[in-house]
Tab-separated table of C-alpha atoms in Angstrom:
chain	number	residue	atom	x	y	z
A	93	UNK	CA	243.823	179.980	98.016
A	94	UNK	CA	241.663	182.926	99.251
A	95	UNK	CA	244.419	185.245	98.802
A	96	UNK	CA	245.535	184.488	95.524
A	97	UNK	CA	242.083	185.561	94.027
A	98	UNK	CA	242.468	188.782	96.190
A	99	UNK	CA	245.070	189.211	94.669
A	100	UNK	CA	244.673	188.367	91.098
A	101	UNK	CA	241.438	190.189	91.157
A	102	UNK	CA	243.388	193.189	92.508
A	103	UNK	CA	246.810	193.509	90.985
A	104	UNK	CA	246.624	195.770	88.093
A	105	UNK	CA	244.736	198.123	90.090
A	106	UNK	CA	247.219	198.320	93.047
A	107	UNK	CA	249.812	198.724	90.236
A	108	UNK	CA	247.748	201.569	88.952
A	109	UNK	CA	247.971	203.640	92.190
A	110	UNK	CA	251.751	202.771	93.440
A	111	UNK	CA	254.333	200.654	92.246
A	112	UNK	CA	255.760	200.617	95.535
A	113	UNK	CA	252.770	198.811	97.766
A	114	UNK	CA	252.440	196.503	93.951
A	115	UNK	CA	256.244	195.661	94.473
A	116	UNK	CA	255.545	195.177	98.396
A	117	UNK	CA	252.426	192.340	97.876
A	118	UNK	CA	254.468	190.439	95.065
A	119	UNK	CA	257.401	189.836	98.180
A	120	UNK	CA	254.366	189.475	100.425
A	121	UNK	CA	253.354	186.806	98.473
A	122	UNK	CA	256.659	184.898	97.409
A	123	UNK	CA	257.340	181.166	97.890
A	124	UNK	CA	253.094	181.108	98.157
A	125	UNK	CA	253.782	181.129	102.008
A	126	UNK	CA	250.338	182.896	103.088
A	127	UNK	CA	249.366	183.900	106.765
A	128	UNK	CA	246.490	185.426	108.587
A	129	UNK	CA	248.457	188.411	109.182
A	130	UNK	CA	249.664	188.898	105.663
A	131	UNK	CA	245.711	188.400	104.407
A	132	UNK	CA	245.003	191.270	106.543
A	133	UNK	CA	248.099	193.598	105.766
A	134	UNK	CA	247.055	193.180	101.701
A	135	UNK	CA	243.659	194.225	102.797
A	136	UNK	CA	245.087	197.119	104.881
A	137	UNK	CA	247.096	197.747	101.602
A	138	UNK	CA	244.377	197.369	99.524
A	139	UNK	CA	242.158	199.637	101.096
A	140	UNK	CA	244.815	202.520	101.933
A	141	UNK	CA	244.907	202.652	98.159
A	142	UNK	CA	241.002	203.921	97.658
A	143	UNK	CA	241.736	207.330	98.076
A	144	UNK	CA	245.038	207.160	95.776
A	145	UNK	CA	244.904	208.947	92.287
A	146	UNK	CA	247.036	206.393	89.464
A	147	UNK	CA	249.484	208.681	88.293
A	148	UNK	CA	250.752	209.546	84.706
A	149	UNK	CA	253.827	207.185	85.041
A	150	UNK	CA	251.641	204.349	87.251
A	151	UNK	CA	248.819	204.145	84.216
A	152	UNK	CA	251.605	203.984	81.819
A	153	UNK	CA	253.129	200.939	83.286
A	154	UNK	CA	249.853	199.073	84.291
A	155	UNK	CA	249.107	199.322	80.851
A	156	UNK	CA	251.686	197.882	79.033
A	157	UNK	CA	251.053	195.191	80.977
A	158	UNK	CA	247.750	194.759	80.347
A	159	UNK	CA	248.671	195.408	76.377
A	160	UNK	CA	250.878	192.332	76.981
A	161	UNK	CA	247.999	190.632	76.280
A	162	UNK	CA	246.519	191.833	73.461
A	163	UNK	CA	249.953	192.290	71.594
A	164	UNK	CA	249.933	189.027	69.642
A	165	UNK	CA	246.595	189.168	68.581
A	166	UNK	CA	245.572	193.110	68.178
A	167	UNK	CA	245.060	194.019	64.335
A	168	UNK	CA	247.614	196.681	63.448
A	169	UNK	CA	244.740	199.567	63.689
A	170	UNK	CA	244.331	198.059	66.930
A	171	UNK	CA	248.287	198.573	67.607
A	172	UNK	CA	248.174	202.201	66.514
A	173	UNK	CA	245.186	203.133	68.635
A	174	UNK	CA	246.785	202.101	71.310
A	175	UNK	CA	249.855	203.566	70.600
A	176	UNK	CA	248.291	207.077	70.407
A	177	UNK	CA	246.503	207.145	73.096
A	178	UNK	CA	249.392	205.409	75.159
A	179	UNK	CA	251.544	209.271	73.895
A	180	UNK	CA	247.945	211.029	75.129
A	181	UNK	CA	247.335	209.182	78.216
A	182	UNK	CA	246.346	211.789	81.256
A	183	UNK	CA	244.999	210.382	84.252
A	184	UNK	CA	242.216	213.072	84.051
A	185	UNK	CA	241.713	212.287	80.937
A	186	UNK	CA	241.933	208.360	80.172
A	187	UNK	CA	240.962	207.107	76.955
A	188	UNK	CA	243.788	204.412	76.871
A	189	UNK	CA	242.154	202.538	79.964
A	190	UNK	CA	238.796	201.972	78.242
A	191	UNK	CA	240.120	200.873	74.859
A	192	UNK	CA	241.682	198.405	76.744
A	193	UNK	CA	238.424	197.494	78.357
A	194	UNK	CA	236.867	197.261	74.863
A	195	UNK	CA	239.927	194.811	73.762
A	196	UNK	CA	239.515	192.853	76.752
A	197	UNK	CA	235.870	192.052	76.095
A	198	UNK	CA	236.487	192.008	72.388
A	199	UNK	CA	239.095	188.701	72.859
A	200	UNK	CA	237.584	187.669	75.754
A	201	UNK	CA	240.668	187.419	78.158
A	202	UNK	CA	239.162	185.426	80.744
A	203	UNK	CA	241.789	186.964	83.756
A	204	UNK	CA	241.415	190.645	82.302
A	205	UNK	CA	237.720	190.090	82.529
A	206	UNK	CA	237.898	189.473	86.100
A	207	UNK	CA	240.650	192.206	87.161
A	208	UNK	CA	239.285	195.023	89.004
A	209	UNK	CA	240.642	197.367	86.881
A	210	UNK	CA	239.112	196.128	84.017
A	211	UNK	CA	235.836	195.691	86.005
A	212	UNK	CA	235.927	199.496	86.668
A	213	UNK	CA	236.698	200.716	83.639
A	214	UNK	CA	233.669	198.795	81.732
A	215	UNK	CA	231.156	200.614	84.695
């Protein structure tokens, strides 16, 4: 399904910028029951979210998540990197987001590689 790559390709970013609207597509898209007019609202959602700065708290969270992948396989100095910069982390000053970028190629995870987020970070 279209929307499900939207989405996937999406996600981490729209958790990023507001929890809320993140929260709001995962109901949108419960039970898999897709419409036309839902396909447009998550682009309406989607795009509304351009001009919206990721806060202190909405970084934090998006990237724990994405740490949820690395967890389990991250050397120890890999841990503690990430661990400092998670204490540091500024949204006008982001280190954590591209040492996650640099894990993400590093292990090659396949659905980080191909999350906007990710994508962004790595330009």
């Amino acid at each position: 399904m279209k929307w499900q790559k939207v989405w996937a390709f999406n996600k981490y970013w729209v958790m990023s910028k507001s929890q809320k609207q993140y929260d709001y597509i995962r109901l949108l898209a419960k039970n898999n029951q897709w419409t036309p007019q839902k396909s447009q609202e998550l682009k309406n959602i989607i795009d509304s979210l351009k001009s919206v700065s990721p806060t202190k708290k909405t970084l934090t969270t998006t990237y724990q998540h994405i740490w949820g992948y690395f967890k389990r396989i991250a050397t120890d100095e890999e841990l503690h990197q990430y661990l400092n910069l998670l204490d540091e982390l500024q949204p006008d000053n982001d280190n954590l987001g591209p040492f996650l970028a640099q894990l993400t190629n590093k292990y090659q995870i396949d659905y980080l590689k191909k999350s906007r987020i990710i994508i962004e970070l790595n330009t």
